[in-house]
XYZ file of C-alpha atoms in Angstrom:
659
model
C -47.206 118.892 169.598
C -48.833 122.343 169.053
C -52.555 122.251 169.317
C -53.116 123.521 165.755
C -51.050 120.605 164.456
C -53.131 118.303 166.775
C -56.230 119.612 165.255
C -54.983 119.193 161.688
C -54.198 115.548 162.622
C -57.736 115.109 163.986
C -59.245 116.753 160.815
C -57.076 114.653 158.568
C -58.105 111.489 160.506
C -61.814 112.400 160.175
C -61.556 113.313 156.488
C -59.675 110.147 155.890
C -62.440 107.946 157.475
C -65.166 109.927 155.763
C -63.353 109.748 152.410
C -62.934 105.875 152.852
C -66.658 105.651 153.721
C -68.043 107.767 150.828
C -65.687 106.049 148.398
C -66.978 102.753 149.519
C -70.574 104.036 148.871
C -69.501 105.439 145.634
C -67.795 102.280 144.472
C -70.882 100.173 145.355
C -73.080 102.588 143.498
C -70.750 102.549 140.355
C -70.727 98.722 140.639
C -74.454 98.628 140.698
C -74.710 101.009 137.842
C -72.320 99.056 135.715
C -74.034 95.848 136.607
C -77.339 97.341 135.454
C -75.671 98.520 132.123
C -74.196 95.095 131.575
C -77.351 93.248 132.346
C -79.243 95.461 129.837
C -76.753 94.967 127.246
C -76.770 91.125 127.815
C -80.564 91.286 127.642
C -80.609 93.366 124.412
C -78.057 90.928 122.813
C -79.892 87.937 123.853
C -83.249 89.199 122.808
C -81.773 90.454 119.487
C -80.124 87.072 118.905
C -83.397 85.109 119.735
C -85.488 87.440 117.426
C -82.785 87.506 114.771
C -82.674 83.669 114.722
C -86.283 83.486 114.033
C -86.242 86.096 111.391
C -83.265 84.480 109.646
C -85.004 81.106 109.443
C -87.367 83.007 107.220
C -85.090 84.636 104.621
C -87.827 86.885 103.418
C -88.046 88.515 106.890
C -84.376 89.544 107.285
C -85.052 93.044 106.433
C -87.488 93.493 109.349
C -84.670 92.994 111.810
C -83.840 96.633 111.175
C -87.001 97.553 112.973
C -86.075 95.395 115.932
C -82.707 96.965 116.248
C -84.152 100.453 115.894
C -86.642 99.588 118.729
C -83.676 98.607 120.885
C -81.800 101.703 120.113
C -84.873 103.797 121.079
C -85.169 101.997 124.421
C -81.364 102.187 125.408
C -79.486 105.487 125.100
C -76.174 103.797 125.784
C -76.437 101.642 122.572
C -74.997 103.440 119.558
C -75.980 100.939 116.792
C -76.237 97.280 115.484
C -74.607 95.492 112.678
C -75.914 92.140 111.381
C -73.107 90.519 109.318
C -72.540 87.164 107.425
C -69.092 86.105 106.659
C -67.855 89.626 107.503
C -70.242 91.172 105.134
C -72.551 93.756 106.511
C -76.193 92.878 105.947
C -78.054 95.380 108.172
C -76.852 98.582 110.037
C -79.058 100.130 112.666
C -78.209 103.311 114.351
C -75.027 105.186 113.295
C -74.590 104.522 109.556
C -70.839 104.958 109.837
C -70.457 101.827 111.874
C -68.263 99.162 110.496
C -67.232 95.690 111.434
C -64.558 96.209 114.013
C -61.168 94.430 114.163
C -61.176 91.214 116.194
C -59.031 92.702 119.013
C -61.536 95.316 119.737
C -64.520 92.879 120.031
C -65.650 91.233 123.155
C -66.785 87.698 122.213
C -68.020 86.365 125.617
C -70.909 88.585 126.708
C -71.469 86.530 129.866
C -68.172 87.989 131.435
C -68.483 91.632 130.793
C -66.621 94.185 132.959
C -66.584 97.901 133.136
C -63.102 97.823 131.458
C -64.863 95.897 128.587
C -67.482 98.657 128.319
C -64.963 101.359 128.278
C -62.221 99.818 126.055
C -64.004 97.393 123.502
C -65.513 98.807 120.319
C -68.369 96.183 120.022
C -69.791 93.135 121.647
C -70.586 90.070 119.450
C -73.201 87.256 119.462
C -72.785 84.637 116.851
C -75.750 82.883 115.176
C -75.606 79.458 113.412
C -78.396 78.147 111.244
C -78.962 75.158 108.808
C -80.388 76.200 105.608
C -81.159 73.317 103.186
C -78.743 71.222 105.218
C -75.877 73.830 105.030
C -74.555 75.622 108.037
C -74.805 79.416 107.857
C -72.989 81.762 110.320
C -74.314 85.377 111.206
C -72.761 87.830 113.781
C -74.687 90.442 115.577
C -72.444 93.413 116.696
C -73.783 95.911 119.349
C -71.949 99.143 119.619
C -72.080 101.274 122.879
C -72.187 105.051 122.973
C -68.826 105.540 125.015
C -69.455 109.287 125.491
C -72.775 108.736 127.164
C -71.343 105.883 129.313
C -68.435 108.144 130.324
C -70.844 110.919 131.004
C -72.918 108.591 133.161
C -69.959 107.689 135.178
C -68.605 111.181 135.396
C -72.007 112.459 136.640
C -71.992 109.725 139.350
C -68.627 110.833 140.368
C -69.442 114.470 140.516
C -72.581 113.690 142.475
C -70.653 111.829 145.106
C -67.901 114.424 145.115
C -70.326 117.211 145.930
C -72.055 115.160 148.476
C -68.442 114.464 149.983
C -67.406 118.125 149.915
C -70.736 119.245 151.459
C -70.384 116.752 154.429
C -66.752 117.591 154.868
C -67.507 121.337 155.008
C -70.251 120.793 157.453
C -68.160 118.494 159.665
C -65.231 120.899 159.423
C -67.175 123.932 160.445
C -68.894 122.177 163.264
C -65.905 120.482 164.561
C -63.622 123.751 164.286
C -66.365 125.772 165.974
C -66.556 123.290 168.804
C -62.665 123.110 169.006
C -62.197 126.958 168.840
C -64.843 127.654 171.361
C -64.432 124.822 173.809
C -60.738 123.977 173.586
C -58.511 126.610 171.797
C -60.065 129.631 173.307
C -60.025 128.315 176.944
C -56.484 126.876 176.396
C -55.419 130.374 175.089
C -56.837 132.039 178.132
C -55.200 129.491 180.359
C -51.889 130.192 178.419
C -52.306 133.970 178.945
C -53.087 133.472 182.506
C -49.955 131.201 182.865
C -47.937 134.003 181.322
C -49.437 136.445 183.619
C -51.036 138.382 180.689
C -54.551 137.765 181.756
C -56.362 137.492 185.044
C -57.823 134.199 186.208
C -60.441 133.139 183.410
C -64.077 132.302 184.340
C -65.204 128.834 184.699
C -64.353 126.744 181.605
C -67.024 124.337 180.140
C -64.566 121.387 179.751
C -63.941 119.981 183.344
C -60.345 118.897 182.682
C -59.425 122.324 181.296
C -61.099 123.988 184.401
C -59.176 121.726 186.592
C -55.934 122.862 184.985
C -56.912 126.498 185.407
C -57.630 125.812 189.061
C -54.315 123.970 189.486
C -52.365 126.888 187.832
C -54.216 129.378 190.246
C -53.042 127.337 193.253
C -49.578 127.020 191.728
C -49.239 130.696 191.131
C -50.251 131.455 194.683
C -47.562 129.134 196.019
C -45.172 130.572 193.359
C -45.776 134.163 194.460
C -44.981 133.046 197.949
C -41.828 131.224 196.894
C -40.657 134.291 194.798
C -41.215 136.599 197.669
C -39.167 134.358 200.036
C -36.556 133.970 197.265
C -36.388 137.703 196.779
C -35.929 138.093 200.631
C -33.147 135.435 200.497
C -31.597 137.127 197.454
C -31.250 140.451 199.323
C -30.429 139.015 202.796
C -27.198 137.600 204.287
C -27.751 134.028 205.362
C -25.568 134.427 208.458
C -26.334 137.835 209.929
C -29.856 138.243 208.319
C -28.845 141.764 207.298
C -28.775 142.952 203.642
C -26.445 141.609 201.120
C -24.661 142.777 197.909
C -27.950 142.752 195.909
C -29.648 144.852 198.464
C -26.834 147.232 198.558
C -26.813 147.528 194.938
C -30.629 148.333 194.828
C -30.471 150.868 197.510
C -27.510 152.695 196.015
C -29.236 152.724 192.650
C -32.240 154.334 194.231
C -30.219 157.030 195.937
C -28.284 157.693 192.750
C -31.630 157.957 190.804
C -33.050 160.461 193.250
C -29.876 162.464 193.172
C -31.198 164.784 195.761
C -28.619 164.404 198.485
C -24.992 163.423 199.297
C -24.450 159.935 200.803
C -21.470 158.150 202.122
C -20.486 154.533 201.340
C -18.301 152.927 204.034
C -16.317 149.834 203.131
C -15.587 147.942 206.506
C -13.132 145.207 206.831
C -12.241 143.577 210.014
C -8.429 143.371 210.653
C -6.723 139.976 210.928
C -10.021 138.249 210.732
C -8.581 135.210 208.785
C -6.079 134.527 211.620
C -8.903 134.751 214.213
C -11.089 132.396 212.092
C -8.330 129.889 211.593
C -7.075 130.038 215.190
C -10.376 129.862 217.022
C -12.403 128.085 214.430
C -15.016 128.932 211.863
C -17.954 128.682 214.186
C -16.548 131.301 216.589
C -15.655 133.459 213.510
C -19.270 133.322 212.544
C -20.495 134.240 215.925
C -18.015 137.275 215.827
C -19.383 138.339 212.487
C -22.987 138.129 214.104
C -21.858 140.266 216.938
C -20.219 142.756 214.728
C -23.284 143.094 212.539
C -25.456 143.766 215.537
C -23.055 146.543 216.654
C -23.135 148.120 213.105
C -26.964 147.728 213.147
C -27.092 149.808 216.384
C -24.841 152.370 214.810
C -26.860 153.340 211.753
C -30.027 155.318 211.591
C -33.400 153.994 210.497
C -33.180 155.299 207.026
C -29.523 154.054 206.392
C -28.433 150.741 204.942
C -26.225 147.926 206.437
C -25.104 145.009 204.255
C -22.506 142.217 204.381
C -20.966 141.542 201.080
C -18.175 139.024 202.118
C -16.643 137.006 204.826
C -15.705 139.911 207.106
C -16.652 142.819 204.688
C -19.579 145.231 205.556
C -20.916 148.188 203.633
C -22.753 151.019 205.233
C -24.666 153.688 203.371
C -24.944 156.850 205.579
C -27.115 159.790 204.884
C -26.385 163.502 205.531
C -22.870 163.652 204.253
C -22.701 167.326 203.592
C -20.118 168.356 206.209
C -16.680 166.456 205.824
C -15.927 167.055 209.537
C -19.173 165.434 210.593
C -18.262 162.385 208.506
C -14.866 162.129 209.966
C -16.392 162.487 213.487
C -18.958 159.793 212.876
C -16.600 157.329 211.198
C -14.028 157.893 213.890
C -16.677 156.944 216.419
C -17.436 153.850 214.302
C -13.708 152.809 214.318
C -13.764 153.103 218.253
C -16.937 151.023 218.434
C -15.318 148.107 216.553
C -12.071 148.422 218.465
C -13.301 146.315 221.349
C -12.978 142.801 223.014
C -15.706 140.270 222.388
C -16.505 137.442 224.730
C -17.629 134.397 222.587
C -17.907 130.964 224.173
C -15.614 132.071 226.962
C -13.042 133.306 224.537
C -11.827 136.861 224.629
C -11.259 138.079 220.979
C -10.021 141.509 220.238
C -10.867 143.079 216.767
C -10.195 146.254 214.977
C -11.500 147.350 211.616
C -10.150 149.288 208.504
C -12.656 151.540 206.846
C -12.722 153.145 203.328
C -14.991 156.081 202.765
C -16.363 157.514 199.589
C -18.818 160.433 199.124
C -21.409 160.522 196.326
C -21.065 162.169 193.805
C -17.511 163.288 194.301
C -15.911 159.810 194.472
C -18.039 158.110 191.919
C -21.457 158.331 190.160
C -22.198 154.614 189.688
C -22.480 151.721 192.145
C -19.373 150.051 190.822
C -17.301 153.183 191.035
C -18.420 153.782 194.550
C -17.726 150.231 195.598
C -14.309 150.095 193.894
C -13.063 153.284 195.342
C -14.279 152.585 198.831
C -12.447 149.226 198.521
C -9.293 151.266 197.447
C -9.679 153.509 200.413
C -10.057 150.538 202.848
C -6.845 148.877 201.625
C -5.075 152.175 202.080
C -6.305 152.241 205.661
C -4.835 148.701 206.168
C -1.522 149.875 204.497
C -1.366 152.746 206.964
C -1.524 150.363 210.039
C -5.066 149.232 210.263
C -7.663 150.279 212.884
C -8.432 153.510 211.045
C -10.430 154.913 208.210
C -9.417 156.740 205.018
C -11.555 158.871 202.922
C -10.952 158.405 199.224
C -9.144 161.061 197.356
C -6.974 161.240 194.123
C -3.856 160.783 196.082
C -5.216 157.447 197.357
C -6.145 156.464 193.821
C -2.652 157.508 192.439
C -0.963 155.240 194.927
C -3.261 152.338 193.850
C -2.680 153.167 190.229
C 1.164 153.076 190.950
C 0.818 149.840 192.685
C -1.144 148.434 189.599
C 1.776 149.691 187.371
C 4.333 148.186 189.723
C 2.410 144.838 189.647
C 2.499 144.783 185.890
C 6.130 145.510 185.890
C 6.633 142.651 188.424
C 4.952 140.169 186.073
C 7.660 140.910 183.458
C 10.452 140.902 185.951
C 10.981 137.185 185.950
C 10.817 137.074 182.224
C 13.427 139.855 181.825
C 15.779 138.277 184.470
C 15.562 141.413 186.684
C 15.938 139.663 190.106
C 19.168 139.260 191.867
C 20.100 137.572 195.126
C 21.981 139.515 197.837
C 23.743 137.783 200.736
C 23.922 139.294 204.265
C 26.622 137.647 206.434
C 25.850 135.797 209.596
C 28.693 135.765 212.268
C 29.422 133.935 215.374
C 30.549 135.463 218.632
C 34.173 135.779 217.328
C 32.961 137.658 214.291
C 33.579 134.854 211.897
C 31.301 134.443 209.014
C 29.426 131.055 209.438
C 26.568 131.634 207.116
C 24.311 134.146 205.387
C 20.781 135.113 204.647
C 19.799 135.177 200.898
C 17.709 138.353 200.334
C 16.200 139.083 196.921
C 16.510 142.451 195.082
C 14.660 143.619 192.015
C 16.709 145.602 189.506
C 13.815 147.333 187.808
C 13.825 148.155 184.104
C 13.841 151.783 185.053
C 17.191 151.489 186.710
C 16.066 151.419 190.338
C 16.882 148.726 192.806
C 13.629 147.773 194.693
C 13.958 146.132 198.107
C 11.806 143.054 198.967
C 9.767 145.009 201.597
C 8.179 147.047 198.730
C 7.382 144.367 196.261
C 7.019 141.150 198.193
C 3.653 142.174 199.651
C 2.489 143.107 196.294
C 3.669 139.793 194.936
C 1.853 137.897 197.681
C -1.498 139.727 197.028
C -1.270 139.231 193.238
C -0.107 135.510 193.541
C 3.126 136.261 191.811
C 5.124 135.221 194.939
C 4.884 131.581 193.951
C 6.957 131.946 190.825
C 9.284 134.421 192.528
C 9.846 132.026 195.442
C 10.528 129.138 192.991
C 13.121 131.373 191.369
C 14.724 132.031 194.735
C 14.948 128.305 195.710
C 16.517 127.383 192.342
C 19.066 130.225 192.605
C 20.177 129.653 196.221
C 20.548 125.800 195.555
C 22.698 126.772 192.546
C 24.825 129.035 194.644
C 25.273 126.453 197.393
C 26.184 123.901 194.724
C 28.788 126.264 193.249
C 30.445 126.587 196.693
C 30.919 122.943 197.352
C 34.381 122.732 195.746
C 35.523 126.003 197.437
C 37.610 125.216 200.509
C 36.258 128.360 202.202
C 32.686 128.829 201.054
C 31.781 125.156 201.270
C 31.163 125.595 204.964
C 28.795 128.550 204.611
C 25.162 127.747 205.610
C 22.674 129.780 203.468
C 19.276 130.629 204.746
C 16.510 131.769 202.362
C 13.012 133.043 203.156
C 9.851 131.305 202.159
C 6.547 133.222 202.032
C 3.568 131.875 203.720
C 1.619 132.288 200.494
C 4.263 130.120 198.714
C 4.158 127.342 201.252
C 0.278 127.442 201.076
C 0.580 126.155 197.506
C -0.307 122.570 197.090
C 2.770 121.694 194.891
C 5.311 123.706 197.163
C 6.969 120.469 198.623
C 6.870 118.681 195.206
C 8.604 121.732 193.519
C 11.370 122.038 196.189
C 12.047 118.252 195.908
C 12.457 118.645 192.165
C 15.012 121.428 192.564
C 16.943 119.393 195.108
C 17.045 116.530 192.488
C 18.001 118.803 189.727
C 20.917 120.370 191.595
C 21.895 117.428 193.815
C 22.747 120.094 196.445
C 23.972 119.393 200.044
C 20.783 120.184 202.117
C 22.780 120.480 205.346
C 23.967 123.764 203.967
C 20.378 125.216 203.521
C 18.045 126.733 206.034
C 14.470 127.837 205.456
C 13.296 130.935 207.140
C 9.571 131.287 207.884
C 7.280 133.444 210.000
C 4.754 132.344 212.390
C 1.883 133.231 210.040
C 2.712 129.975 208.363
C 1.307 128.139 211.455
C -1.806 130.170 212.054
C -3.598 129.289 208.776
C -3.585 125.397 209.060
C -1.539 123.951 211.968
C -2.000 120.318 210.798
C -0.770 121.023 207.299
C 2.059 123.210 208.572
C 3.315 120.632 210.965
C 3.180 117.890 208.140
C 5.021 120.229 205.829
C 7.823 121.138 208.326
C 8.367 117.436 209.280
C 8.864 116.742 205.573
C 11.248 119.542 205.139
C 13.248 118.474 208.292
C 13.236 115.014 207.001
C 14.808 116.268 203.740
C 17.599 117.818 205.825
C 16.523 121.331 206.012
C 16.894 123.504 209.220
C 13.979 125.641 210.003
C 14.468 129.275 211.221
C 11.664 131.168 212.838
C 12.030 134.804 211.620
C 10.822 137.916 213.572
C 10.342 135.867 216.763
C 8.562 137.729 219.471
C 6.462 140.042 217.268
C 3.354 137.788 217.079
C 0.796 136.783 219.645
C 1.224 132.960 219.359
C 5.113 132.644 219.269
C 5.186 130.510 222.531
C 2.519 128.134 221.328
C 4.455 127.571 218.152
C 7.572 126.529 220.034
C 5.622 124.312 222.065
C 3.952 122.490 218.988
C 6.615 122.726 216.264
C 10.300 121.743 216.058
C 12.302 124.786 215.316
C 16.028 124.941 214.981
C 16.818 128.535 215.005
C 15.141 131.682 216.552
C 15.765 134.882 214.952
C 15.305 137.641 217.541
C 13.539 140.562 215.894
C 15.342 143.922 215.353
C 12.786 145.654 217.492
C 14.245 143.793 220.549
C 17.867 144.342 219.427
C 17.203 148.155 219.122
C 16.381 148.194 222.849
C 18.910 145.989 224.245
C 21.124 148.705 225.573
C 18.415 149.595 228.140
C 17.545 147.343 231.039
C 14.048 146.215 229.967
C 15.426 145.403 226.577
C 18.064 143.242 228.041
C 15.466 141.362 230.129
C 13.378 140.637 226.975
C 16.272 139.392 225.024
C 17.634 137.363 228.021
C 14.207 135.782 228.396
C 14.060 134.670 224.658
C 17.711 133.427 224.713
C 17.157 131.349 228.007
C 13.920 129.868 226.630
C 15.685 128.878 223.405
C 18.666 127.252 225.360
C 16.155 125.211 227.347
C 14.485 124.083 224.159
C 17.874 123.342 222.411
C 17.120 126.036 219.878
C 20.004 128.297 218.625
C 19.435 132.205 218.458
C 20.232 134.877 215.855
C 19.960 138.487 216.634
C 18.919 140.554 213.614
C 19.685 144.166 212.930
C 22.913 144.518 214.954
C 23.999 148.035 214.105
C 26.947 148.792 216.513
C 29.646 147.358 218.680
C 27.740 148.163 221.850
C 24.722 146.043 220.808
C 27.032 143.306 219.642
C 28.952 143.206 223.109
C 25.654 143.136 225.088
C 24.173 140.354 222.889
C 27.286 138.217 223.279
C 27.036 138.534 227.066
C 23.266 137.505 226.757
C 24.620 134.387 225.073
C 23.079 135.049 221.706
C 24.680 132.414 219.258
C 24.903 134.297 216.044
C 24.464 137.789 214.743
C 23.453 139.701 211.632
C 23.349 143.351 210.770
C 24.883 146.414 209.202
C 27.598 146.457 211.972
C 29.107 143.415 210.170
C 27.970 143.983 206.598
C 25.077 145.099 204.655
C 23.479 142.628 202.199
C 26.021 141.984 199.401
C 26.048 140.887 195.818
C 27.276 137.319 195.322
C 30.884 138.313 194.239
C 31.096 140.842 196.980
C 29.921 138.410 199.553
C 32.336 135.685 198.477
C 35.157 138.218 198.711
C 34.003 139.255 202.142
C 34.060 135.640 203.332
C 37.516 135.191 202.098
C 38.795 138.382 203.663
C 37.025 137.446 206.960
C 38.565 133.841 206.794
C 42.045 135.187 206.539
């Protein structure tokens, strides 16, 4: 409740009590006055009756009664007049000569029970007189008439008197009470409120102890609050892990530099390469320690007036001063790339990192914080696309490439709706050159008439999250294809392998969806192989192991694609059950030289020992084919046999090969 309403309630309460008290006094005074009036009337009537009785016993003195009545009228202003009557005939009228004997209903007969209502409503008051004259009963009536105007005036004056007293007392109490409330409650509370709102300094000592205690409590609370706010501000601009600045600090510092607008500065967007794999492989605690070590290196790199912040897991932003000469910028950022390309020893683990850096220069590459951050992010991703462990300075060419990627992504969203995808099939042959299977490879027949290979759009689909829907389309299509071959005497023996993206397998409903496709097509799972890369195992080994066991239980064979190109291939073979190793094309390309043969031979021997079949990818000529056969590779795939073919062309190729 607001204080003004509280004061109104208090005033109303006081006024109510005072009103009741004064009304009680007024009622008592009115009752006393009425009682006096009634007593006087009774006395006058009784005296008049007594005297009149004496006079009436002497018939010759009846006329003298007028003098008696006149004296009564002179003594009592409230009496208007008298009438003496006999048998409803007026004998004497005293006072107002216009008086008449009233109607019975307007006469009060019992004067011993008079009330204020009787005084105000009855026209006259009656006293009967009975006498015996010569043995006969004679009846007389004395009527007394009151002056109602004077009686009402008397009551009205009494009311006005007490009303004026009431208003005077109310006014005095109201003024005194409000003065006290205003000066000792409202004004101190207003000052405390303004103090609480930081609109006023701490008020002087307040008269009322409780309010003074509130003021002192507020003062102590504000001191604690100021300390808390200061700590919160420090927390709001500080990264909790590295204790360097965070995004909020970066935004503030860049805004200050833009507002000054007196020098060019550079904003460097730094992202550690393959940090997610490091984090997942070694654990988050080691990943956190690595981030701390990197932040310390960056702190040593910058100058005192430059800014270092961390805005994400492995993302850092540097704001460098003195960016007038582009060659000096390139030299300094190149040195930073070298600093970050090093080995870190954390808990006896040797971890190698590199970094990709995007560089923007104010005001050329943006005039707001958001523009600078966005463009530096674009430049950083361009550095990753170019092979990582490097820096890229933002320019319009970089932006154009990103814009083109954005356009391509929008087209990719509509590709499924417009049925623009098509599966191609590259034959897989045995040592005799007979087709025993194939790999299903997706192609995108873009609406502009171009055929876009998967290497161009699959990474984009993975980054945008579209890979899940595309992957499901692939699974449904290949199962439908294998189902269509079941009744063909030649094609029914073909084993079809299809690729599954690590992003697709990461989805929580991946296995549930693949089970649904199997149930819908009733396909023979023994004719299907799933090709994965070792990145599937790096993110979450336990989940990957569980998922592969479920797939193998369904009947799928598991192919490990691009074997030998990662740093954990051997540990994968040790932990996971793999059916087929696909030897990467980079090894096949060098198989005609001695070292190349050794690498391939090592892979093949290891696979044989583990009871794993091998497939050589990218076989492009007969010489490679002959050497690979001698190295005891099981199956082969490449342009030497056939490029990826449309479904009809592949089926024709298999039939021709069979004959």
